[in-house]
Amino acid sequence: MRGSGTIFSTITLGGKIVYKVEVSMGKRVDGARRRVRRTAHSKSEANKVLATLLAQAHQGALAEGPSERLDSFAHWWFHTIKAHQVRPATLGDYQDRYRRTVSPLLGNKKLCDVSSRDIANWMKHLSTTGASTATVNGARQVLSMLLKAAEEYGHIDKNPAKFVSRHKKSFGEHTQVKQPWSQEEAQGVLALSKGHHLELPLALATILGMRRSEILGLQWPDFDFQKGTLTIHRVRRDERTIAENGHVSVSTVTYPPKSVSSRRQIPMGSIVQAAVLAHRQRQQERGYFNPAGWVFATRTANPVSPSRLSRVFKGFLRENGIREIRFHDVRHTAVTLSLEAGVRIEVVSQMVGHSRIDTTKSIY
């Protein structure tokens, strides 16, 4: 944010001339001007102050200060700082979480007025109005990042979120996460999916524990039939983008895997390899197989979207009377069944692409 600046003089009550340096930084979310103002006691000092402020604005290191409202600071931080540090999809998730959970209750407070007590009361409010523990803690994470940035830029002395503990899940709390399928349920699903266009996605998720984004990112060259392996080179996921005017748009994007551990080669095994070959044959018979193209494609050779796969998956479960779980819970099924079968947790962790074995242990 480059900013634009002016210098003007004024006379104090004591008759002295002082210089006001003002840098404009666009508008707040409410339409009011965002500006930083400093005082200098000489014209040469004012010129130096102006040069410093403009340089800070150019580097994205200038914000209004502790009197600024949380909403205004968040808007500046998301679009000027965080937009250059994370993927657009991650930025969209942060912005959406802030918009839904933080802004309604805390957004109009001044940065300097947000206290640990305010945050504790806000988290309790979210919980008592039906938000899950995961939602409450996710919202706290975004707020803590914002306040940490405000502390780093010198607008507040301490980040008050540091002194507020994460919520702990209460006994019997409702959650979107479903109990993974049992071995009998999983075998039944795989049998029912034979010949269906969900045969391969379900095999990849149920047996190999692949994420939906990894499945949809597969292309035919990713399979090595001689070695019996597949390699994760990319992911496809929905990306939510929130423009500076607040407009929300969703599109499907392709990225490299997020971490080194997610870029992995996986042995297919006989069941998965048979499902891959059957899927390829169906595409060949229907005339839209492309040996260099997407494994999961429409008849026009466009990649299948994540929302479409989830919609077809949910319909398949209902049509066949199968206990409904989320597509991501099928991945949990793969891990749970592998561990129950005696597969070492280190092997399972590598198979599903966790960056640390502690992640696998903490979840399962």
mmCIF file of C-alpha atoms in Angstrom:
data_model
loop_
_atom_site.group_PDB
_atom_site.id
_atom_site.type_symbol
_atom_site.label_atom_id
_atom_site.label_comp_id
_atom_site.label_asym_id
_atom_site.label_seq_id
_atom_site.Cartn_x
_atom_site.Cartn_y
_atom_site.Cartn_z
ATOM 1 C CA MET A 1 0.000 0.000 0.000
ATOM 2 C CA ARG A 2 1.929 3.043 -1.202
ATOM 3 C CA GLY A 3 -0.085 5.810 0.471
ATOM 4 C CA SER A 4 -0.054 9.530 -0.283
ATOM 5 C CA GLY A 5 1.114 12.229 2.094
ATOM 6 C CA THR A 6 0.819 15.936 2.841
ATOM 7 C CA ILE A 7 2.459 18.455 5.206
ATOM 8 C CA PHE A 8 0.635 21.460 6.607
ATOM 9 C CA SER A 9 1.445 23.950 9.346
ATOM 10 C CA THR A 10 -0.624 25.089 12.302
ATOM 11 C CA ILE A 11 -0.170 27.506 15.195
ATOM 12 C CA THR A 12 -0.407 26.259 18.778
ATOM 13 C CA LEU A 13 -2.101 28.172 21.608
ATOM 14 C CA GLY A 14 1.346 29.378 22.647
ATOM 15 C CA GLY A 15 1.908 30.907 19.224
ATOM 16 C CA LYS A 16 4.428 28.327 17.987
ATOM 17 C CA ILE A 17 4.332 26.920 14.470
ATOM 18 C CA VAL A 18 4.197 23.117 14.238
ATOM 19 C CA TYR A 19 3.916 20.916 11.190
ATOM 20 C CA LYS A 20 1.398 18.133 10.721
ATOM 21 C CA VAL A 21 2.368 15.180 8.539
ATOM 22 C CA GLU A 22 -0.514 13.105 7.220
ATOM 23 C CA VAL A 23 -0.418 9.934 5.110
ATOM 24 C CA SER A 24 -3.620 8.625 3.555
ATOM 25 C CA MET A 25 -3.973 4.841 3.156
ATOM 26 C CA GLY A 26 -7.266 4.420 1.351
ATOM 27 C CA LYS A 27 -10.574 3.717 3.055
ATOM 28 C CA ARG A 28 -11.804 1.596 5.933
ATOM 29 C CA VAL A 29 -14.490 -1.034 5.494
ATOM 30 C CA ASP A 30 -17.087 1.573 6.588
ATOM 31 C CA GLY A 31 -15.950 3.998 3.854
ATOM 32 C CA ALA A 32 -14.096 6.410 6.167
ATOM 33 C CA ARG A 33 -10.580 7.473 5.220
ATOM 34 C CA ARG A 34 -7.668 5.571 6.756
ATOM 35 C CA ARG A 35 -4.854 7.946 7.652
ATOM 36 C CA VAL A 36 -1.842 8.289 9.948
ATOM 37 C CA ARG A 37 -0.878 11.686 11.331
ATOM 38 C CA ARG A 38 2.367 12.782 13.046
ATOM 39 C CA THR A 39 3.604 16.120 14.430
ATOM 40 C CA ALA A 40 6.991 17.740 13.639
ATOM 41 C CA HIS A 41 8.550 20.953 14.979
ATOM 42 C CA SER A 42 10.333 22.064 11.800
ATOM 43 C CA LYS A 43 9.821 21.811 8.060
ATOM 44 C CA SER A 44 12.942 19.675 7.620
ATOM 45 C CA GLU A 45 11.825 17.300 10.378
ATOM 46 C CA ALA A 46 8.382 17.091 8.770
ATOM 47 C CA ASN A 47 9.941 16.113 5.418
ATOM 48 C CA LYS A 48 11.911 13.321 7.125
ATOM 49 C CA VAL A 49 8.816 12.064 8.961
ATOM 50 C CA LEU A 50 6.833 12.068 5.714
ATOM 51 C CA ALA A 51 9.557 10.088 3.907
ATOM 52 C CA THR A 52 9.625 7.529 6.735
ATOM 53 C CA LEU A 53 5.845 7.115 6.794
ATOM 54 C CA LEU A 54 5.634 6.737 3.026
ATOM 55 C CA ALA A 55 8.389 4.099 3.101
ATOM 56 C CA GLN A 56 6.515 2.180 5.816
ATOM 57 C CA ALA A 57 3.293 2.433 3.829
ATOM 58 C CA HIS A 58 5.075 1.138 0.728
ATOM 59 C CA GLN A 59 6.348 -1.877 2.707
ATOM 60 C CA GLY A 60 2.932 -2.544 4.218
ATOM 61 C CA ALA A 61 4.234 -1.774 7.717
ATOM 62 C CA LEU A 62 2.026 1.225 8.476
ATOM 63 C CA ALA A 63 -1.350 1.094 10.172
ATOM 64 C CA GLU A 64 -3.392 3.604 12.086
ATOM 65 C CA GLY A 65 -2.539 2.643 15.666
ATOM 66 C CA PRO A 66 -4.367 1.489 18.796
ATOM 67 C CA SER A 67 -7.351 3.775 18.191
ATOM 68 C CA GLU A 68 -8.096 1.836 15.021
ATOM 69 C CA ARG A 69 -11.051 -0.559 15.120
ATOM 70 C CA LEU A 70 -10.378 -4.284 14.934
ATOM 71 C CA ASP A 71 -12.390 -4.575 11.687
ATOM 72 C CA SER A 72 -10.308 -1.884 10.013
ATOM 73 C CA PHE A 73 -6.997 -3.387 11.144
ATOM 74 C CA ALA A 74 -8.128 -6.871 10.033
ATOM 75 C CA HIS A 75 -9.067 -5.536 6.595
ATOM 76 C CA TRP A 76 -5.625 -3.911 6.229
ATOM 77 C CA TRP A 77 -3.743 -6.955 7.553
ATOM 78 C CA PHE A 78 -5.563 -9.507 5.385
ATOM 79 C CA HIS A 79 -5.135 -7.571 2.139
ATOM 80 C CA THR A 80 -1.718 -5.972 2.708
ATOM 81 C CA ILE A 81 0.235 -8.477 4.795
ATOM 82 C CA LYS A 82 -1.337 -11.931 4.928
ATOM 83 C CA ALA A 83 -2.231 -11.981 1.229
ATOM 84 C CA HIS A 84 1.492 -12.273 0.442
ATOM 85 C CA GLN A 85 2.237 -14.952 3.047
ATOM 86 C CA VAL A 86 -0.340 -17.700 2.429
ATOM 87 C CA ARG A 87 -2.180 -19.302 -0.444
ATOM 88 C CA PRO A 88 -5.360 -17.543 -1.602
ATOM 89 C CA ALA A 89 -7.444 -20.484 -0.378
ATOM 90 C CA THR A 90 -5.963 -20.192 3.110
ATOM 91 C CA LEU A 91 -6.447 -16.424 3.101
ATOM 92 C CA GLY A 92 -10.085 -16.892 2.072
ATOM 93 C CA ASP A 93 -10.627 -19.345 4.923
ATOM 94 C CA TYR A 94 -9.144 -16.889 7.444
ATOM 95 C CA GLN A 95 -11.250 -14.008 6.123
ATOM 96 C CA ASP A 96 -14.441 -16.060 6.102
ATOM 97 C CA ARG A 97 -13.813 -17.285 9.663
ATOM 98 C CA TYR A 98 -13.179 -13.709 10.806
ATOM 99 C CA ARG A 99 -16.275 -12.390 9.033
ATOM 100 C CA ARG A 100 -18.571 -15.043 10.528
ATOM 101 C CA THR A 101 -17.230 -15.406 14.060
ATOM 102 C CA VAL A 102 -15.066 -12.464 15.130
ATOM 103 C CA SER A 103 -16.399 -9.347 13.443
ATOM 104 C CA PRO A 104 -20.037 -9.478 14.679
ATOM 105 C CA LEU A 105 -19.060 -9.140 18.360
ATOM 106 C CA LEU A 106 -15.540 -7.697 18.451
ATOM 107 C CA GLY A 107 -15.033 -5.983 15.096
ATOM 108 C CA ASN A 108 -16.131 -2.527 16.262
ATOM 109 C CA LYS A 109 -13.861 -2.466 19.328
ATOM 110 C CA LYS A 110 -10.658 -0.425 19.330
ATOM 111 C CA LEU A 111 -7.481 -2.515 19.215
ATOM 112 C CA CYS A 112 -6.342 -1.091 22.542
ATOM 113 C CA ASP A 113 -9.673 -1.971 24.181
ATOM 114 C CA VAL A 114 -9.744 -5.692 23.315
ATOM 115 C CA SER A 115 -8.948 -7.481 26.585
ATOM 116 C CA SER A 116 -8.396 -11.101 27.566
ATOM 117 C CA ARG A 117 -11.713 -10.966 29.373
ATOM 118 C CA ASP A 118 -13.455 -9.785 26.202
ATOM 119 C CA ILE A 119 -11.965 -12.732 24.321
ATOM 120 C CA ALA A 120 -12.974 -15.246 27.006
ATOM 121 C CA ASN A 121 -16.548 -13.890 27.015
ATOM 122 C CA TRP A 122 -16.643 -13.943 23.201
ATOM 123 C CA MET A 123 -15.501 -17.583 23.091
ATOM 124 C CA LYS A 124 -18.123 -18.504 25.685
ATOM 125 C CA HIS A 125 -20.783 -16.733 23.600
ATOM 126 C CA LEU A 126 -19.781 -18.683 20.478
ATOM 127 C CA SER A 127 -19.967 -21.926 22.436
ATOM 128 C CA THR A 128 -23.344 -21.207 24.041
ATOM 129 C CA THR A 129 -24.852 -20.239 20.673
ATOM 130 C CA GLY A 130 -24.015 -23.643 19.185
ATOM 131 C CA ALA A 131 -20.501 -23.324 17.769
ATOM 132 C CA SER A 132 -18.413 -26.485 18.061
ATOM 133 C CA THR A 133 -15.157 -26.557 19.996
ATOM 134 C CA ALA A 134 -13.266 -26.741 16.696
ATOM 135 C CA THR A 135 -15.088 -23.632 15.425
ATOM 136 C CA VAL A 136 -14.413 -21.700 18.639
ATOM 137 C CA ASN A 137 -10.721 -22.591 18.651
ATOM 138 C CA GLY A 138 -10.400 -21.855 14.923
ATOM 139 C CA ALA A 139 -11.895 -18.402 15.480
ATOM 140 C CA ARG A 140 -9.557 -17.817 18.425
ATOM 141 C CA GLN A 141 -6.602 -18.756 16.200
ATOM 142 C CA VAL A 142 -7.503 -16.096 13.614
ATOM 143 C CA LEU A 143 -8.096 -13.431 16.289
ATOM 144 C CA SER A 144 -4.799 -14.300 17.974
ATOM 145 C CA MET A 145 -2.920 -13.917 14.673
ATOM 146 C CA LEU A 146 -4.479 -10.479 14.157
ATOM 147 C CA LEU A 147 -3.644 -9.286 17.658
ATOM 148 C CA LYS A 148 -0.130 -10.688 17.410
ATOM 149 C CA ALA A 149 0.349 -8.605 14.243
ATOM 150 C CA ALA A 150 -1.009 -5.540 16.052
ATOM 151 C CA GLU A 151 1.550 -6.183 18.805
ATOM 152 C CA GLU A 152 4.403 -6.638 16.326
ATOM 153 C CA TYR A 153 3.559 -3.367 14.566
ATOM 154 C CA GLY A 154 3.532 -1.556 17.894
ATOM 155 C CA HIS A 155 -0.179 -0.782 18.074
ATOM 156 C CA ILE A 156 -0.778 -2.682 21.334
ATOM 157 C CA ASP A 157 1.628 -3.672 24.097
ATOM 158 C CA LYS A 158 0.583 -7.319 24.427
ATOM 159 C CA ASN A 159 -1.532 -9.823 22.558
ATOM 160 C CA PRO A 160 -4.442 -10.467 24.965
ATOM 161 C CA ALA A 161 -5.372 -13.732 23.205
ATOM 162 C CA LYS A 162 -2.155 -15.318 24.550
ATOM 163 C CA PHE A 163 -3.677 -15.398 28.014
ATOM 164 C CA VAL A 164 -6.918 -17.129 26.986
ATOM 165 C CA SER A 165 -6.834 -20.927 26.809
ATOM 166 C CA ARG A 166 -8.251 -22.965 23.979
ATOM 167 C CA HIS A 167 -11.663 -24.519 24.572
ATOM 168 C CA LYS A 168 -11.733 -28.191 25.465
ATOM 169 C CA LYS A 169 -14.273 -30.497 23.887
ATOM 170 C CA SER A 170 -17.080 -31.356 26.280
ATOM 171 C CA PHE A 171 -18.304 -34.910 26.777
ATOM 172 C CA GLY A 172 -20.999 -35.854 24.270
ATOM 173 C CA GLU A 173 -20.486 -32.724 22.161
ATOM 174 C CA HIS A 174 -22.024 -32.937 18.696
ATOM 175 C CA THR A 175 -19.481 -32.835 15.889
ATOM 176 C CA GLN A 176 -19.491 -33.049 12.095
ATOM 177 C CA VAL A 177 -16.860 -35.779 12.281
ATOM 178 C CA LYS A 178 -18.558 -39.148 11.961
ATOM 179 C CA GLN A 179 -17.521 -42.523 13.276
ATOM 180 C CA PRO A 180 -15.431 -44.207 10.552
ATOM 181 C CA TRP A 181 -16.892 -47.192 8.765
ATOM 182 C CA SER A 182 -16.212 -50.582 10.264
ATOM 183 C CA GLN A 183 -14.378 -53.180 8.204
ATOM 184 C CA GLU A 184 -17.709 -54.786 7.304
ATOM 185 C CA GLU A 185 -19.195 -51.437 6.251
ATOM 186 C CA ALA A 186 -16.127 -50.532 4.209
ATOM 187 C CA GLN A 187 -16.123 -53.877 2.406
ATOM 188 C CA GLY A 188 -19.834 -53.451 1.660
ATOM 189 C CA VAL A 189 -19.281 -49.970 0.219
ATOM 190 C CA LEU A 190 -16.445 -51.150 -2.024
ATOM 191 C CA ALA A 191 -18.575 -54.054 -3.257
ATOM 192 C CA LEU A 192 -21.569 -51.790 -4.011
ATOM 193 C CA SER A 193 -19.372 -49.293 -5.876
ATOM 194 C CA LYS A 194 -18.112 -51.874 -8.404
ATOM 195 C CA GLY A 195 -18.795 -50.516 -11.891
ATOM 196 C CA HIS A 196 -19.956 -47.157 -10.498
ATOM 197 C CA HIS A 197 -17.976 -43.980 -11.269
ATOM 198 C CA LEU A 198 -17.304 -43.735 -7.520
ATOM 199 C CA GLU A 199 -15.489 -47.072 -7.509
ATOM 200 C CA LEU A 200 -12.026 -45.547 -7.831
ATOM 201 C CA PRO A 201 -12.486 -42.500 -5.535
ATOM 202 C CA LEU A 202 -13.856 -44.766 -2.810
ATOM 203 C CA ALA A 203 -11.016 -47.267 -3.221
ATOM 204 C CA LEU A 204 -8.405 -44.501 -3.029
ATOM 205 C CA ALA A 205 -9.974 -43.001 0.104
ATOM 206 C CA THR A 206 -10.985 -46.227 1.879
ATOM 207 C CA ILE A 207 -7.817 -48.222 1.245
ATOM 208 C CA LEU A 208 -5.082 -45.595 0.785
ATOM 209 C CA GLY A 209 -6.534 -42.813 2.946
ATOM 210 C CA MET A 210 -6.181 -40.170 0.243
ATOM 211 C CA ARG A 211 -7.728 -36.742 0.706
ATOM 212 C CA ARG A 212 -10.504 -35.587 -1.627
ATOM 213 C CA SER A 213 -8.214 -32.828 -2.961
ATOM 214 C CA GLU A 214 -5.464 -35.356 -3.715
ATOM 215 C CA ILE A 215 -7.846 -37.727 -5.497
ATOM 216 C CA LEU A 216 -9.201 -34.963 -7.734
ATOM 217 C CA GLY A 217 -5.658 -33.764 -8.476
ATOM 218 C CA LEU A 218 -4.609 -37.069 -10.055
ATOM 219 C CA GLN A 219 -3.602 -37.232 -13.718
ATOM 220 C CA TRP A 220 -2.936 -40.429 -15.652
ATOM 221 C CA PRO A 221 0.870 -40.012 -15.791
ATOM 222 C CA ASP A 222 0.842 -40.133 -11.955
ATOM 223 C CA PHE A 223 0.301 -43.912 -12.137
ATOM 224 C CA ASP A 224 3.205 -46.303 -12.623
ATOM 225 C CA PHE A 225 1.605 -49.666 -13.425
ATOM 226 C CA GLN A 226 4.950 -51.457 -13.667
ATOM 227 C CA LYS A 227 5.916 -50.469 -10.138
ATOM 228 C CA GLY A 228 2.319 -50.583 -8.926
ATOM 229 C CA THR A 229 2.487 -47.080 -7.433
ATOM 230 C CA LEU A 230 0.815 -43.700 -7.712
ATOM 231 C CA THR A 231 2.414 -40.350 -6.855
ATOM 232 C CA ILE A 232 0.746 -37.273 -5.367
ATOM 233 C CA HIS A 233 1.953 -34.286 -7.411
ATOM 234 C CA ARG A 234 -0.940 -31.829 -6.993
ATOM 235 C CA VAL A 235 -4.234 -31.125 -5.221
ATOM 236 C CA ARG A 236 -7.486 -29.557 -6.393
ATOM 237 C CA ARG A 237 -9.684 -27.743 -3.919
ATOM 238 C CA ASP A 238 -12.290 -25.029 -3.689
ATOM 239 C CA GLU A 239 -10.829 -21.590 -3.019
ATOM 240 C CA ARG A 240 -12.909 -18.881 -1.380
ATOM 241 C CA THR A 241 -11.813 -15.329 -2.222
ATOM 242 C CA ILE A 242 -13.088 -12.238 -0.421
ATOM 243 C CA ALA A 243 -12.398 -9.006 -2.288
ATOM 244 C CA GLU A 244 -11.710 -5.679 -0.570
ATOM 245 C CA ASN A 245 -15.352 -4.691 -1.159
ATOM 246 C CA GLY A 246 -16.490 -7.820 0.698
ATOM 247 C CA HIS A 247 -17.638 -9.757 -2.387
ATOM 248 C CA VAL A 248 -17.205 -13.512 -1.913
ATOM 249 C CA SER A 249 -16.407 -15.812 -4.848
ATOM 250 C CA VAL A 250 -15.556 -19.521 -4.961
ATOM 251 C CA SER A 251 -13.477 -21.256 -7.625
ATOM 252 C CA THR A 252 -11.628 -24.564 -7.923
ATOM 253 C CA VAL A 253 -7.849 -24.244 -8.107
ATOM 254 C CA THR A 254 -4.882 -26.592 -8.542
ATOM 255 C CA TYR A 255 -1.849 -26.419 -6.252
ATOM 256 C CA PRO A 256 1.237 -28.465 -5.452
ATOM 257 C CA PRO A 257 0.789 -30.384 -2.172
ATOM 258 C CA LYS A 258 1.170 -28.141 0.866
ATOM 259 C CA SER A 259 4.002 -30.035 2.563
ATOM 260 C CA VAL A 260 6.903 -32.286 1.602
ATOM 261 C CA SER A 261 5.257 -35.241 3.354
ATOM 262 C CA SER A 262 2.106 -34.769 1.257
ATOM 263 C CA ARG A 263 4.186 -35.197 -1.929
ATOM 264 C CA ARG A 264 4.408 -38.950 -1.684
ATOM 265 C CA GLN A 265 4.486 -42.178 -3.652
ATOM 266 C CA ILE A 266 1.982 -44.827 -2.533
ATOM 267 C CA PRO A 267 1.879 -48.547 -3.386
ATOM 268 C CA MET A 268 -1.545 -49.199 -4.919
ATOM 269 C CA GLY A 269 -2.175 -52.814 -4.049
ATOM 270 C CA SER A 270 -4.300 -55.191 -6.109
ATOM 271 C CA ILE A 271 -7.759 -53.780 -5.236
ATOM 272 C CA VAL A 272 -6.840 -50.176 -6.014
ATOM 273 C CA GLN A 273 -4.967 -51.106 -9.189
ATOM 274 C CA ALA A 274 -7.981 -53.086 -10.420
ATOM 275 C CA ALA A 275 -10.211 -50.064 -9.719
ATOM 276 C CA VAL A 276 -7.800 -47.790 -11.627
ATOM 277 C CA LEU A 277 -7.816 -50.061 -14.671
ATOM 278 C CA ALA A 278 -11.608 -50.382 -14.580
ATOM 279 C CA HIS A 279 -11.962 -46.605 -14.358
ATOM 280 C CA ARG A 280 -9.616 -46.120 -17.315
ATOM 281 C CA GLN A 281 -11.520 -48.673 -19.367
ATOM 282 C CA ARG A 282 -14.826 -46.905 -18.702
ATOM 283 C CA GLN A 283 -13.335 -43.618 -19.905
ATOM 284 C CA GLN A 284 -11.956 -45.303 -23.022
ATOM 285 C CA GLU A 285 -15.317 -46.910 -23.815
ATOM 286 C CA ARG A 286 -17.118 -43.584 -23.410
ATOM 287 C CA GLY A 287 -14.583 -41.790 -25.603
ATOM 288 C CA TYR A 288 -13.094 -39.195 -23.270
ATOM 289 C CA PHE A 289 -9.930 -40.880 -22.025
ATOM 290 C CA ASN A 290 -6.840 -38.654 -22.280
ATOM 291 C CA PRO A 291 -3.570 -40.426 -21.347
ATOM 292 C CA ALA A 292 -2.072 -37.092 -20.286
ATOM 293 C CA GLY A 293 -5.254 -35.710 -18.722
ATOM 294 C CA TRP A 294 -7.253 -35.756 -15.528
ATOM 295 C CA VAL A 295 -8.202 -39.096 -14.004
ATOM 296 C CA PHE A 296 -11.518 -37.682 -12.801
ATOM 297 C CA ALA A 297 -12.896 -35.707 -15.698
ATOM 298 C CA THR A 298 -16.214 -34.765 -17.226
ATOM 299 C CA ARG A 299 -17.204 -35.766 -20.753
ATOM 300 C CA THR A 300 -15.730 -32.445 -21.911
ATOM 301 C CA ALA A 301 -12.355 -33.407 -20.336
ATOM 302 C CA ASN A 302 -12.687 -30.796 -17.589
ATOM 303 C CA PRO A 303 -11.662 -31.880 -14.077
ATOM 304 C CA VAL A 304 -14.427 -32.838 -11.655
ATOM 305 C CA SER A 305 -15.020 -30.236 -8.933
ATOM 306 C CA PRO A 306 -14.792 -31.072 -5.200
ATOM 307 C CA SER A 307 -18.408 -30.082 -4.593
ATOM 308 C CA ARG A 308 -19.610 -32.370 -7.380
ATOM 309 C CA LEU A 309 -17.712 -35.359 -5.988
ATOM 310 C CA SER A 310 -19.147 -34.762 -2.509
ATOM 311 C CA ARG A 311 -22.660 -34.395 -3.916
ATOM 312 C CA VAL A 312 -22.433 -37.653 -5.889
ATOM 313 C CA PHE A 313 -20.904 -39.400 -2.870
ATOM 314 C CA LYS A 314 -23.752 -38.323 -0.581
ATOM 315 C CA GLY A 315 -26.353 -39.414 -3.138
ATOM 316 C CA PHE A 316 -24.658 -42.803 -3.532
ATOM 317 C CA LEU A 317 -24.779 -43.439 0.219
ATOM 318 C CA ARG A 318 -28.462 -42.544 0.473
ATOM 319 C CA GLU A 319 -29.473 -44.575 -2.577
ATOM 320 C CA ASN A 320 -27.762 -47.665 -1.179
ATOM 321 C CA GLY A 321 -28.800 -47.250 2.455
ATOM 322 C CA ILE A 322 -25.191 -46.821 3.638
ATOM 323 C CA ARG A 323 -24.505 -45.052 6.941
ATOM 324 C CA GLU A 324 -23.668 -41.482 5.986
ATOM 325 C CA ILE A 325 -20.264 -40.036 6.809
ATOM 326 C CA ARG A 326 -18.312 -37.166 5.256
ATOM 327 C CA PHE A 327 -15.946 -37.955 2.408
ATOM 328 C CA HIS A 328 -13.058 -36.929 4.668
ATOM 329 C CA ASP A 329 -14.237 -39.501 7.217
ATOM 330 C CA VAL A 330 -13.541 -42.204 4.612
ATOM 331 C CA ARG A 331 -9.878 -41.241 5.019
ATOM 332 C CA HIS A 332 -10.275 -41.778 8.769
ATOM 333 C CA THR A 333 -11.702 -45.214 7.945
ATOM 334 C CA ALA A 334 -8.524 -46.125 6.054
ATOM 335 C CA VAL A 335 -6.289 -45.133 8.960
ATOM 336 C CA THR A 336 -8.419 -46.816 11.609
ATOM 337 C CA LEU A 337 -8.705 -50.096 9.709
ATOM 338 C CA SER A 338 -4.974 -50.109 8.916
ATOM 339 C CA LEU A 339 -4.050 -49.646 12.579
ATOM 340 C CA GLU A 340 -6.579 -52.298 13.654
ATOM 341 C CA ALA A 341 -4.981 -54.684 11.150
ATOM 342 C CA GLY A 342 -1.614 -54.217 12.848
ATOM 343 C CA VAL A 343 0.071 -51.899 10.336
ATOM 344 C CA ARG A 344 2.776 -49.876 12.092
ATOM 345 C CA ILE A 345 1.715 -46.315 12.828
ATOM 346 C CA GLU A 346 4.865 -44.967 11.111
ATOM 347 C CA VAL A 347 3.799 -46.673 7.866
ATOM 348 C CA VAL A 348 0.222 -45.420 8.171
ATOM 349 C CA SER A 349 1.439 -41.866 8.867
ATOM 350 C CA GLN A 350 3.568 -41.884 5.716
ATOM 351 C CA MET A 351 0.745 -43.399 3.653
ATOM 352 C CA VAL A 352 -1.718 -40.613 4.495
ATOM 353 C CA GLY A 353 0.883 -37.835 4.224
ATOM 354 C CA HIS A 354 1.045 -36.535 7.792
ATOM 355 C CA SER A 355 4.065 -34.294 8.346
ATOM 356 C CA ARG A 356 4.676 -35.734 11.822
ATOM 357 C CA ILE A 357 3.863 -39.074 13.392
ATOM 358 C CA ASP A 358 2.572 -37.136 16.415
ATOM 359 C CA THR A 359 -0.226 -35.842 14.170
ATOM 360 C CA THR A 360 -1.352 -39.397 13.461
ATOM 361 C CA LYS A 361 -1.111 -40.299 17.148
ATOM 362 C CA SER A 362 -3.091 -37.247 18.269
ATOM 363 C CA ILE A 363 -5.956 -37.971 15.845
ATOM 364 C CA TYR A 364 -6.138 -41.755 16.115
#
